[in-house]
Amino acid sequence: MIRDLCDGQLEGAEIGSTEITFTPEKIRGGIHTADTKTAGSVCLLMQVSMPCVLFAASPSELRLKGGTNAEMAPQIDYTVMVFKPIVEKFGFTFNCDIKMRGYYPKGGGEVIIRMSPVKQLNPISLTDRGSVTKIYGRSFVAGVLPFKVAKDMAAAAVRCIRKEIRDLYVNIQPVQESKDQAFGNGNGIIIIAETSTGCLFAGSSLGKRGVNADKVGIEAAEMLLANLRHGGAVDEYLQDQLIIFMALANGVSRIKTGPVTLHTQTAIHFAEQLAKAKFTVKKSEDEEDATKDTYIIECQGIGMTNPNV
């Protein structure tokens, strides 16, 4: 996909290969289609292409096909409800139109991402978590799965959260995806906590054959609660997705996180090697974090400039 975005040369990109050679050229805007032909995640296609098209010569439309709610990747609901509002703090906006939802193993989903290029990215500071003010979410079934499954996942999640957070109304909507907007069968849940300073945290889970609905709901709730315990201002899944934008931004960015994930360490390693950005990771020195596993990731961005804008 990236080769096509920039009329580049790519060698060795086949199954079984242990090495690729990639030579990029000028990044083009316009319409680009990428199809995983499986339940491969459209969100991962978006993750890799977004930093590129921000520096294209003209606006882009990315037509991405595959899984929208797949394992080992952000669900599209996470991308829209958590990633989007936070990443837009870097000074750009994008539109995500979910045409069709697709699940493992069939895929068949499609989303359209539209965005315009920028001159430069602004640095961000996400270090003040604030207090949790709202908890909401969506619990879905698609295809042949009964609506009761969506209701059961939501109810189990609410019960789990109530044990720890008693003073907030937890609003998880059960949803039956409409036939014309979902391909195949699937079920899952995403729960979001919003704070007084605009931070967003999520917990999510997908149903699998033979796993009862309550377990799926509880898994998502426990993931959310774990992300609220560490005192960071981003959840464990947003950490690594922000690294490349911090590296490219013009100035110093800082984010407060819980334990730094292996994904984040890897993203920092490559951002330093490829973009020559400088990162530091330090234990948070704030009093309220003394007993917690909380870190500050700071980056001196390279101030990448778009020559076309």
PDB file of C-alpha atoms in Angstrom:
ATOM      1  CA  MET A   1       0.000   0.000   0.000  1.00  0.00           C
ATOM      2  CA  ILE A   2       2.765   2.437   0.937  1.00  0.00           C
ATOM      3  CA  ARG A   3       4.679   1.589  -2.225  1.00  0.00           C
ATOM      4  CA  ASP A   4       1.633   2.613  -4.261  1.00  0.00           C
ATOM      5  CA  LEU A   5       1.062   5.778  -2.195  1.00  0.00           C
ATOM      6  CA  CYS A   6       4.454   7.067  -3.207  1.00  0.00           C
ATOM      7  CA  ASP A   7       5.220   5.401  -6.557  1.00  0.00           C
ATOM      8  CA  GLY A   8       8.053   3.583  -4.793  1.00  0.00           C
ATOM      9  CA  GLN A   9      10.054   0.456  -5.550  1.00  0.00           C
ATOM     10  CA  LEU A  10       9.546  -2.573  -3.297  1.00  0.00           C
ATOM     11  CA  GLU A  11      11.487  -5.831  -3.456  1.00  0.00           C
ATOM     12  CA  GLY A  12      11.193  -8.951  -1.320  1.00  0.00           C
ATOM     13  CA  ALA A  13       7.643  -8.309  -0.118  1.00  0.00           C
ATOM     14  CA  GLU A  14       6.374 -11.856  -0.398  1.00  0.00           C
ATOM     15  CA  ILE A  15       5.449 -14.610   2.046  1.00  0.00           C
ATOM     16  CA  GLY A  16       8.545 -16.299   3.469  1.00  0.00           C
ATOM     17  CA  SER A  17      10.836 -13.364   2.707  1.00  0.00           C
ATOM     18  CA  THR A  18      13.097 -12.208   5.568  1.00  0.00           C
ATOM     19  CA  GLU A  19      14.188  -8.923   4.032  1.00  0.00           C
ATOM     20  CA  ILE A  20      12.628  -6.129   2.010  1.00  0.00           C
ATOM     21  CA  THR A  21      14.130  -3.240   0.074  1.00  0.00           C
ATOM     22  CA  PHE A  22      11.881  -0.206  -0.173  1.00  0.00           C
ATOM     23  CA  THR A  23      12.701   2.951  -2.110  1.00  0.00           C
ATOM     24  CA  PRO A  24      10.037   5.644  -1.685  1.00  0.00           C
ATOM     25  CA  GLU A  25       9.427   8.477  -4.156  1.00  0.00           C
ATOM     26  CA  LYS A  26       7.102  11.474  -3.853  1.00  0.00           C
ATOM     27  CA  ILE A  27       3.924  10.852  -1.797  1.00  0.00           C
ATOM     28  CA  ARG A  28       0.798  11.197  -3.941  1.00  0.00           C
ATOM     29  CA  GLY A  29      -2.665  12.227  -2.797  1.00  0.00           C
ATOM     30  CA  GLY A  30      -5.811  10.993  -4.517  1.00  0.00           C
ATOM     31  CA  ILE A  31      -7.745   7.744  -4.242  1.00  0.00           C
ATOM     32  CA  HIS A  32      -5.928   4.621  -3.019  1.00  0.00           C
ATOM     33  CA  THR A  33      -7.460   1.178  -2.494  1.00  0.00           C
ATOM     34  CA  ALA A  34      -5.949  -1.540  -0.311  1.00  0.00           C
ATOM     35  CA  ASP A  35      -7.628  -4.922   0.151  1.00  0.00           C
ATOM     36  CA  THR A  36      -6.282  -7.523   2.614  1.00  0.00           C
ATOM     37  CA  LYS A  37      -8.626 -10.111   0.992  1.00  0.00           C
ATOM     38  CA  THR A  38      -9.015 -11.627   4.505  1.00  0.00           C
ATOM     39  CA  ALA A  39     -10.065 -10.367   7.944  1.00  0.00           C
ATOM     40  CA  GLY A  40      -6.689  -8.556   8.062  1.00  0.00           C
ATOM     41  CA  SER A  41      -7.265  -5.281   9.882  1.00  0.00           C
ATOM     42  CA  VAL A  42      -8.260  -2.123   7.995  1.00  0.00           C
ATOM     43  CA  CYS A  43      -7.113  -0.203  11.097  1.00  0.00           C
ATOM     44  CA  LEU A  44      -3.540  -1.410  10.621  1.00  0.00           C
ATOM     45  CA  LEU A  45      -3.651  -0.315   6.962  1.00  0.00           C
ATOM     46  CA  MET A  46      -4.800   3.095   8.184  1.00  0.00           C
ATOM     47  CA  GLN A  47      -2.088   3.242  10.852  1.00  0.00           C
ATOM     48  CA  VAL A  48       0.695   2.770   8.334  1.00  0.00           C
ATOM     49  CA  SER A  49      -0.694   5.056   5.619  1.00  0.00           C
ATOM     50  CA  MET A  50      -1.875   8.025   7.696  1.00  0.00           C
ATOM     51  CA  PRO A  51       1.537   9.549   8.515  1.00  0.00           C
ATOM     52  CA  CYS A  52       2.404   9.315   4.798  1.00  0.00           C
ATOM     53  CA  VAL A  53      -0.682  10.962   3.326  1.00  0.00           C
ATOM     54  CA  LEU A  54      -0.378  13.839   5.829  1.00  0.00           C
ATOM     55  CA  PHE A  55       2.664  14.835   3.770  1.00  0.00           C
ATOM     56  CA  ALA A  56       1.132  14.204   0.340  1.00  0.00           C
ATOM     57  CA  ALA A  57       0.750  16.855  -2.348  1.00  0.00           C
ATOM     58  CA  SER A  58      -3.077  16.818  -2.289  1.00  0.00           C
ATOM     59  CA  PRO A  59      -6.032  15.388  -0.303  1.00  0.00           C
ATOM     60  CA  SER A  60      -6.344  11.602  -0.074  1.00  0.00           C
ATOM     61  CA  GLU A  61      -9.113   9.049  -0.023  1.00  0.00           C
ATOM     62  CA  LEU A  62      -8.087   5.647   1.315  1.00  0.00           C
ATOM     63  CA  ARG A  63     -10.461   2.774   0.570  1.00  0.00           C
ATOM     64  CA  LEU A  64      -9.472   0.035   2.984  1.00  0.00           C
ATOM     65  CA  LYS A  65     -10.930  -3.477   2.855  1.00  0.00           C
ATOM     66  CA  GLY A  66     -10.679  -6.378   5.308  1.00  0.00           C
ATOM     67  CA  GLY A  67     -11.620  -6.808   8.964  1.00  0.00           C
ATOM     68  CA  THR A  68     -13.014  -3.821  10.886  1.00  0.00           C
ATOM     69  CA  ASN A  69     -13.354  -5.657  14.198  1.00  0.00           C
ATOM     70  CA  ALA A  70     -10.503  -8.158  14.253  1.00  0.00           C
ATOM     71  CA  GLU A  71      -8.172  -9.701  16.842  1.00  0.00           C
ATOM     72  CA  MET A  72      -4.622  -8.401  17.372  1.00  0.00           C
ATOM     73  CA  ALA A  73      -5.507  -4.932  16.082  1.00  0.00           C
ATOM     74  CA  PRO A  74      -7.591  -1.933  17.141  1.00  0.00           C
ATOM     75  CA  GLN A  75     -11.313  -2.326  16.450  1.00  0.00           C
ATOM     76  CA  ILE A  76     -12.622   0.369  14.103  1.00  0.00           C
ATOM     77  CA  ASP A  77     -14.722   1.671  17.014  1.00  0.00           C
ATOM     78  CA  TYR A  78     -11.505   2.265  18.989  1.00  0.00           C
ATOM     79  CA  THR A  79      -9.994   4.072  16.005  1.00  0.00           C
ATOM     80  CA  VAL A  80     -13.003   6.379  15.703  1.00  0.00           C
ATOM     81  CA  MET A  81     -13.815   6.891  19.401  1.00  0.00           C
ATOM     82  CA  VAL A  82     -10.335   7.026  20.998  1.00  0.00           C
ATOM     83  CA  PHE A  83      -7.503   7.300  18.453  1.00  0.00           C
ATOM     84  CA  LYS A  84      -9.204   9.931  16.262  1.00  0.00           C
ATOM     85  CA  PRO A  85      -9.976  12.647  18.845  1.00  0.00           C
ATOM     86  CA  ILE A  86      -6.519  12.304  20.431  1.00  0.00           C
ATOM     87  CA  VAL A  87      -4.412  12.124  17.258  1.00  0.00           C
ATOM     88  CA  GLU A  88      -6.233  15.170  15.866  1.00  0.00           C
ATOM     89  CA  LYS A  89      -4.518  17.196  18.631  1.00  0.00           C
ATOM     90  CA  PHE A  90      -1.430  17.062  16.383  1.00  0.00           C
ATOM     91  CA  GLY A  91      -3.268  19.569  14.178  1.00  0.00           C
ATOM     92  CA  PHE A  92      -5.059  17.616  11.456  1.00  0.00           C
ATOM     93  CA  THR A  93      -8.460  16.041  10.957  1.00  0.00           C
ATOM     94  CA  PHE A  94      -9.658  12.969   9.121  1.00  0.00           C
ATOM     95  CA  ASN A  95     -13.006  11.494   8.246  1.00  0.00           C
ATOM     96  CA  CYS A  96     -13.725   7.775   8.678  1.00  0.00           C
ATOM     97  CA  ASP A  97     -16.760   6.376   6.888  1.00  0.00           C
ATOM     98  CA  ILE A  98     -17.578   2.771   7.861  1.00  0.00           C
ATOM     99  CA  LYS A  99     -19.247   1.336   4.753  1.00  0.00           C
ATOM    100  CA  MET A 100     -19.309  -2.300   5.868  1.00  0.00           C
ATOM    101  CA  ARG A 101     -18.165  -4.111   8.982  1.00  0.00           C
ATOM    102  CA  GLY A 102     -16.160  -7.308   8.560  1.00  0.00           C
ATOM    103  CA  TYR A 103     -15.151  -9.989  11.074  1.00  0.00           C
ATOM    104  CA  TYR A 104     -12.871 -12.986  11.380  1.00  0.00           C
ATOM    105  CA  PRO A 105     -12.595 -15.208   9.337  1.00  0.00           C
ATOM    106  CA  LYS A 106     -14.452 -13.775   6.328  1.00  0.00           C
ATOM    107  CA  GLY A 107     -13.434 -10.127   6.417  1.00  0.00           C
ATOM    108  CA  GLY A 108     -15.411  -8.227   3.783  1.00  0.00           C
ATOM    109  CA  GLY A 109     -15.406  -4.949   5.693  1.00  0.00           C
ATOM    110  CA  GLU A 110     -14.716  -1.576   4.103  1.00  0.00           C
ATOM    111  CA  VAL A 111     -13.916   1.855   5.464  1.00  0.00           C
ATOM    112  CA  ILE A 112     -13.123   5.071   3.618  1.00  0.00           C
ATOM    113  CA  ILE A 113     -10.650   7.495   5.191  1.00  0.00           C
ATOM    114  CA  ARG A 114     -10.510  11.044   3.830  1.00  0.00           C
ATOM    115  CA  MET A 115      -7.853  13.538   4.844  1.00  0.00           C
ATOM    116  CA  SER A 116      -6.009  16.606   3.677  1.00  0.00           C
ATOM    117  CA  PRO A 117      -2.251  17.167   3.904  1.00  0.00           C
ATOM    118  CA  VAL A 118      -0.674  19.486   6.482  1.00  0.00           C
ATOM    119  CA  LYS A 119       2.371  21.790   6.416  1.00  0.00           C
ATOM    120  CA  GLN A 120       3.628  20.524   9.790  1.00  0.00           C
ATOM    121  CA  LEU A 121       2.382  18.611  12.837  1.00  0.00           C
ATOM    122  CA  ASN A 122       2.028  20.356  16.208  1.00  0.00           C
ATOM    123  CA  PRO A 123       3.555  18.690  19.279  1.00  0.00           C
ATOM    124  CA  ILE A 124       1.170  17.407  21.966  1.00  0.00           C
ATOM    125  CA  SER A 125       1.189  17.263  25.752  1.00  0.00           C
ATOM    126  CA  LEU A 126      -0.973  14.617  27.414  1.00  0.00           C
ATOM    127  CA  THR A 127       0.165  14.493  31.027  1.00  0.00           C
ATOM    128  CA  ASP A 128      -2.869  15.505  33.104  1.00  0.00           C
ATOM    129  CA  ARG A 129      -5.318  12.646  33.404  1.00  0.00           C
ATOM    130  CA  GLY A 130      -8.031  14.389  35.392  1.00  0.00           C
ATOM    131  CA  SER A 131     -10.870  12.346  36.883  1.00  0.00           C
ATOM    132  CA  VAL A 132     -13.218   9.944  35.110  1.00  0.00           C
ATOM    133  CA  THR A 133     -16.471  11.727  34.267  1.00  0.00           C
ATOM    134  CA  LYS A 134     -18.204   9.350  31.836  1.00  0.00           C
ATOM    135  CA  ILE A 135     -18.215   5.670  30.926  1.00  0.00           C
ATOM    136  CA  TYR A 136     -20.018   4.523  27.791  1.00  0.00           C
ATOM    137  CA  GLY A 137     -19.751   1.972  25.034  1.00  0.00           C
ATOM    138  CA  ARG A 138     -21.293  -0.297  22.451  1.00  0.00           C
ATOM    139  CA  SER A 139     -21.890  -4.011  22.536  1.00  0.00           C
ATOM    140  CA  PHE A 140     -22.652  -5.513  19.119  1.00  0.00           C
ATOM    141  CA  VAL A 141     -23.823  -8.645  17.364  1.00  0.00           C
ATOM    142  CA  ALA A 142     -23.813  -9.179  13.603  1.00  0.00           C
ATOM    143  CA  GLY A 143     -25.166 -11.861  11.297  1.00  0.00           C
ATOM    144  CA  VAL A 144     -26.850 -14.899  12.846  1.00  0.00           C
ATOM    145  CA  LEU A 145     -25.935 -14.153  16.464  1.00  0.00           C
ATOM    146  CA  PRO A 146     -28.943 -13.426  18.714  1.00  0.00           C
ATOM    147  CA  PHE A 147     -29.397  -9.897  20.109  1.00  0.00           C
ATOM    148  CA  LYS A 148     -29.437 -11.401  23.619  1.00  0.00           C
ATOM    149  CA  VAL A 149     -25.656 -11.898  23.261  1.00  0.00           C
ATOM    150  CA  ALA A 150     -25.160  -8.120  22.900  1.00  0.00           C
ATOM    151  CA  LYS A 151     -27.332  -7.475  25.954  1.00  0.00           C
ATOM    152  CA  ASP A 152     -25.506 -10.127  28.011  1.00  0.00           C
ATOM    153  CA  MET A 153     -22.040  -8.753  27.145  1.00  0.00           C
ATOM    154  CA  ALA A 154     -23.148  -5.239  28.105  1.00  0.00           C
ATOM    155  CA  ALA A 155     -24.777  -6.343  31.382  1.00  0.00           C
ATOM    156  CA  ALA A 156     -21.737  -8.387  32.457  1.00  0.00           C
ATOM    157  CA  ALA A 157     -19.408  -5.461  31.680  1.00  0.00           C
ATOM    158  CA  VAL A 158     -21.557  -3.026  33.668  1.00  0.00           C
ATOM    159  CA  ARG A 159     -21.620  -5.378  36.679  1.00  0.00           C
ATOM    160  CA  CYS A 160     -17.837  -5.711  36.562  1.00  0.00           C
ATOM    161  CA  ILE A 161     -17.232  -1.934  36.379  1.00  0.00           C
ATOM    162  CA  ARG A 162     -19.744  -1.235  39.187  1.00  0.00           C
ATOM    163  CA  LYS A 163     -17.639  -3.277  41.612  1.00  0.00           C
ATOM    164  CA  GLU A 164     -14.875  -0.705  41.268  1.00  0.00           C
ATOM    165  CA  ILE A 165     -16.581   2.508  40.135  1.00  0.00           C
ATOM    166  CA  ARG A 166     -19.895   3.009  41.921  1.00  0.00           C
ATOM    167  CA  ASP A 167     -20.698   6.674  41.410  1.00  0.00           C
ATOM    168  CA  LEU A 168     -20.925   6.856  37.598  1.00  0.00           C
ATOM    169  CA  TYR A 169     -23.706   5.753  35.275  1.00  0.00           C
ATOM    170  CA  VAL A 170     -22.285   3.206  32.830  1.00  0.00           C
ATOM    171  CA  ASN A 171     -24.066   3.487  29.489  1.00  0.00           C
ATOM    172  CA  ILE A 172     -23.290   0.541  27.190  1.00  0.00           C
ATOM    173  CA  GLN A 173     -25.646   0.318  24.206  1.00  0.00           C
ATOM    174  CA  PRO A 174     -26.427  -3.144  22.830  1.00  0.00           C
ATOM    175  CA  VAL A 175     -26.524  -3.008  19.003  1.00  0.00           C
ATOM    176  CA  GLN A 176     -27.700  -5.384  16.297  1.00  0.00           C
ATOM    177  CA  GLU A 177     -25.614  -4.445  13.230  1.00  0.00           C
ATOM    178  CA  SER A 178     -27.870  -4.091  10.213  1.00  0.00           C
ATOM    179  CA  LYS A 179     -27.564  -6.709   7.473  1.00  0.00           C
ATOM    180  CA  ASP A 180     -26.504  -4.175   4.845  1.00  0.00           C
ATOM    181  CA  GLN A 181     -23.702  -2.830   7.038  1.00  0.00           C
ATOM    182  CA  ALA A 182     -22.079  -6.004   8.317  1.00  0.00           C
ATOM    183  CA  PHE A 183     -20.629  -8.957   6.394  1.00  0.00           C
ATOM    184  CA  GLY A 184     -20.636 -12.335   8.142  1.00  0.00           C
ATOM    185  CA  ASN A 185     -21.071 -13.084  11.828  1.00  0.00           C
ATOM    186  CA  GLY A 186     -19.400 -11.438  14.785  1.00  0.00           C
ATOM    187  CA  ASN A 187     -19.825 -10.028  18.262  1.00  0.00           C
ATOM    188  CA  GLY A 188     -17.814  -7.766  20.500  1.00  0.00           C
ATOM    189  CA  ILE A 189     -17.793  -4.828  22.855  1.00  0.00           C
ATOM    190  CA  ILE A 190     -15.896  -1.592  23.425  1.00  0.00           C
ATOM    191  CA  ILE A 191     -16.145   0.501  26.603  1.00  0.00           C
ATOM    192  CA  ILE A 192     -14.712   4.001  26.891  1.00  0.00           C
ATOM    193  CA  ALA A 193     -13.921   6.151  29.899  1.00  0.00           C
ATOM    194  CA  GLU A 194     -13.689   9.896  29.402  1.00  0.00           C
ATOM    195  CA  THR A 195     -11.999  12.223  31.895  1.00  0.00           C
ATOM    196  CA  SER A 196     -12.404  15.844  32.997  1.00  0.00           C
ATOM    197  CA  THR A 197      -9.329  16.828  30.932  1.00  0.00           C
ATOM    198  CA  GLY A 198     -10.497  15.063  27.749  1.00  0.00           C
ATOM    199  CA  CYS A 199      -8.385  11.918  28.096  1.00  0.00           C
ATOM    200  CA  LEU A 200      -9.911   8.733  26.670  1.00  0.00           C
ATOM    201  CA  PHE A 201      -9.328   5.132  27.745  1.00  0.00           C
ATOM    202  CA  ALA A 202     -10.835   1.954  26.363  1.00  0.00           C
ATOM    203  CA  GLY A 203     -11.314  -1.715  27.017  1.00  0.00           C
ATOM    204  CA  SER A 204     -12.563  -4.000  24.272  1.00  0.00           C
ATOM    205  CA  SER A 205     -13.052  -7.648  23.452  1.00  0.00           C
ATOM    206  CA  LEU A 206     -14.308  -9.819  20.608  1.00  0.00           C
ATOM    207  CA  GLY A 207     -16.459 -12.911  20.848  1.00  0.00           C
ATOM    208  CA  LYS A 208     -15.078 -16.236  19.678  1.00  0.00           C
ATOM    209  CA  ARG A 209     -16.830 -19.521  19.047  1.00  0.00           C
ATOM    210  CA  GLY A 210     -17.487 -21.274  22.343  1.00  0.00           C
ATOM    211  CA  VAL A 211     -16.773 -18.259  24.579  1.00  0.00           C
ATOM    212  CA  ASN A 212     -19.839 -17.160  26.515  1.00  0.00           C
ATOM    213  CA  ALA A 213     -21.082 -13.579  26.276  1.00  0.00           C
ATOM    214  CA  ASP A 214     -20.468 -12.708  29.934  1.00  0.00           C
ATOM    215  CA  LYS A 215     -16.788 -13.569  29.602  1.00  0.00           C
ATOM    216  CA  VAL A 216     -16.398 -11.223  26.596  1.00  0.00           C
ATOM    217  CA  GLY A 217     -18.038  -8.359  28.499  1.00  0.00           C
ATOM    218  CA  ILE A 218     -15.946  -8.942  31.622  1.00  0.00           C
ATOM    219  CA  GLU A 219     -12.700  -9.094  29.619  1.00  0.00           C
ATOM    220  CA  ALA A 220     -13.409  -5.657  28.111  1.00  0.00           C
ATOM    221  CA  ALA A 221     -14.387  -4.186  31.499  1.00  0.00           C
ATOM    222  CA  GLU A 222     -11.260  -5.537  33.181  1.00  0.00           C
ATOM    223  CA  MET A 223      -9.073  -4.130  30.417  1.00  0.00           C
ATOM    224  CA  LEU A 224     -10.633  -0.698  30.904  1.00  0.00           C
ATOM    225  CA  LEU A 225     -10.242  -0.831  34.684  1.00  0.00           C
ATOM    226  CA  ALA A 226      -6.577  -1.872  34.377  1.00  0.00           C
ATOM    227  CA  ASN A 227      -5.987   1.131  32.093  1.00  0.00           C
ATOM    228  CA  LEU A 228      -7.570   3.442  34.673  1.00  0.00           C
ATOM    229  CA  ARG A 229      -5.410   2.132  37.540  1.00  0.00           C
ATOM    230  CA  HIS A 230      -1.977   3.057  36.190  1.00  0.00           C
ATOM    231  CA  GLY A 231      -2.435   6.830  36.323  1.00  0.00           C
ATOM    232  CA  GLY A 232      -1.368   7.456  32.714  1.00  0.00           C
ATOM    233  CA  ALA A 233      -3.169   9.885  30.380  1.00  0.00           C
ATOM    234  CA  VAL A 234      -3.364   7.394  27.483  1.00  0.00           C
ATOM    235  CA  ASP A 235      -4.248   3.701  27.516  1.00  0.00           C
ATOM    236  CA  GLU A 236      -1.803   0.918  26.686  1.00  0.00           C
ATOM    237  CA  TYR A 237      -3.029   0.670  23.080  1.00  0.00           C
ATOM    238  CA  LEU A 238      -2.791   4.360  22.244  1.00  0.00           C
ATOM    239  CA  GLN A 239       0.829   4.689  23.456  1.00  0.00           C
ATOM    240  CA  ASP A 240       2.527   3.139  20.452  1.00  0.00           C
ATOM    241  CA  GLN A 241       0.113   4.650  17.922  1.00  0.00           C
ATOM    242  CA  LEU A 242       1.201   8.191  18.909  1.00  0.00           C
ATOM    243  CA  ILE A 243       4.973   7.633  18.625  1.00  0.00           C
ATOM    244  CA  ILE A 244       5.369   8.279  14.891  1.00  0.00           C
ATOM    245  CA  PHE A 245       3.358  11.524  15.100  1.00  0.00           C
ATOM    246  CA  MET A 246       5.455  12.700  18.064  1.00  0.00           C
ATOM    247  CA  ALA A 247       8.598  11.952  16.046  1.00  0.00           C
ATOM    248  CA  LEU A 248       7.420  13.988  13.043  1.00  0.00           C
ATOM    249  CA  ALA A 249       5.952  16.943  14.992  1.00  0.00           C
ATOM    250  CA  ASN A 250       7.626  20.328  15.288  1.00  0.00           C
ATOM    251  CA  GLY A 251       8.675  20.612  18.949  1.00  0.00           C
ATOM    252  CA  VAL A 252       8.598  18.663  22.199  1.00  0.00           C
ATOM    253  CA  SER A 253       5.735  16.225  22.846  1.00  0.00           C
ATOM    254  CA  ARG A 254       5.066  14.562  26.200  1.00  0.00           C
ATOM    255  CA  ILE A 255       2.671  11.762  27.090  1.00  0.00           C
ATOM    256  CA  LYS A 256       2.097  10.159  30.471  1.00  0.00           C
ATOM    257  CA  THR A 257       1.590   6.398  30.268  1.00  0.00           C
ATOM    258  CA  GLY A 258       1.306   3.282  32.358  1.00  0.00           C
ATOM    259  CA  PRO A 259       3.937   0.548  31.836  1.00  0.00           C
ATOM    260  CA  VAL A 260       5.631   1.120  28.450  1.00  0.00           C
ATOM    261  CA  THR A 261       4.599  -1.701  26.112  1.00  0.00           C
ATOM    262  CA  LEU A 262       6.898  -3.668  23.835  1.00  0.00           C
ATOM    263  CA  HIS A 263       4.991  -2.176  20.872  1.00  0.00           C
ATOM    264  CA  THR A 264       5.885   1.310  22.119  1.00  0.00           C
ATOM    265  CA  GLN A 265       9.541   0.411  22.692  1.00  0.00           C
ATOM    266  CA  THR A 266       9.691  -0.945  19.137  1.00  0.00           C
ATOM    267  CA  ALA A 267       7.998   2.147  17.677  1.00  0.00           C
ATOM    268  CA  ILE A 268      10.485   4.398  19.516  1.00  0.00           C
ATOM    269  CA  HIS A 269      13.425   2.304  18.273  1.00  0.00           C
ATOM    270  CA  PHE A 270      12.402   2.711  14.635  1.00  0.00           C
ATOM    271  CA  ALA A 271      11.344   6.347  14.952  1.00  0.00           C
ATOM    272  CA  GLU A 272      14.811   7.134  16.332  1.00  0.00           C
ATOM    273  CA  GLN A 273      16.558   5.129  13.618  1.00  0.00           C
ATOM    274  CA  LEU A 274      14.510   6.269  10.641  1.00  0.00           C
ATOM    275  CA  ALA A 275      13.408   9.783  11.578  1.00  0.00           C
ATOM    276  CA  LYS A 276      16.340  10.745  13.823  1.00  0.00           C
ATOM    277  CA  ALA A 277      13.886  11.926  16.500  1.00  0.00           C
ATOM    278  CA  LYS A 278      15.048  11.788  20.130  1.00  0.00           C
ATOM    279  CA  PHE A 279      12.944  10.063  22.800  1.00  0.00           C
ATOM    280  CA  THR A 280      13.343   9.796  26.565  1.00  0.00           C
ATOM    281  CA  VAL A 281      11.308   7.521  28.844  1.00  0.00           C
ATOM    282  CA  LYS A 282      11.372   8.386  32.553  1.00  0.00           C
ATOM    283  CA  LYS A 283       9.436   7.283  35.612  1.00  0.00           C
ATOM    284  CA  SER A 284       6.843   9.959  36.474  1.00  0.00           C
ATOM    285  CA  GLU A 285       7.958  12.145  39.368  1.00  0.00           C
ATOM    286  CA  ASP A 286       4.476  13.413  40.324  1.00  0.00           C
ATOM    287  CA  GLU A 287       3.502  12.646  43.931  1.00  0.00           C
ATOM    288  CA  GLU A 288       0.224  10.990  42.969  1.00  0.00           C
ATOM    289  CA  ASP A 289       2.158   8.531  40.752  1.00  0.00           C
ATOM    290  CA  ALA A 290       4.693   7.532  43.430  1.00  0.00           C
ATOM    291  CA  THR A 291       3.029   4.183  44.104  1.00  0.00           C
ATOM    292  CA  LYS A 292       2.099   3.547  40.462  1.00  0.00           C
ATOM    293  CA  ASP A 293       3.930   2.260  37.407  1.00  0.00           C
ATOM    294  CA  THR A 294       3.675   5.559  35.520  1.00  0.00           C
ATOM    295  CA  TYR A 295       6.045   7.013  32.917  1.00  0.00           C
ATOM    296  CA  ILE A 296       6.590  10.148  30.866  1.00  0.00           C
ATOM    297  CA  ILE A 297       7.549   9.599  27.227  1.00  0.00           C
ATOM    298  CA  GLU A 298       9.095  12.766  25.831  1.00  0.00           C
ATOM    299  CA  CYS A 299      10.133  13.370  22.250  1.00  0.00           C
ATOM    300  CA  GLN A 300      11.997  16.136  20.467  1.00  0.00           C
ATOM    301  CA  GLY A 301      10.237  15.918  17.110  1.00  0.00           C
ATOM    302  CA  ILE A 302      12.061  16.556  13.845  1.00  0.00           C
ATOM    303  CA  GLY A 303       9.617  19.187  12.547  1.00  0.00           C
ATOM    304  CA  MET A 304       8.951  17.375   9.257  1.00  0.00           C
ATOM    305  CA  THR A 305       7.740  19.920   6.679  1.00  0.00           C
ATOM    306  CA  ASN A 306       5.481  19.187   3.709  1.00  0.00           C
ATOM    307  CA  PRO A 307       7.108  20.825   0.674  1.00  0.00           C
ATOM    308  CA  ASN A 308       3.830  20.635  -1.293  1.00  0.00           C
ATOM    309  CA  VAL A 309       1.688  22.770   1.037  1.00  0.00           C
TER     310      VAL A 309
END
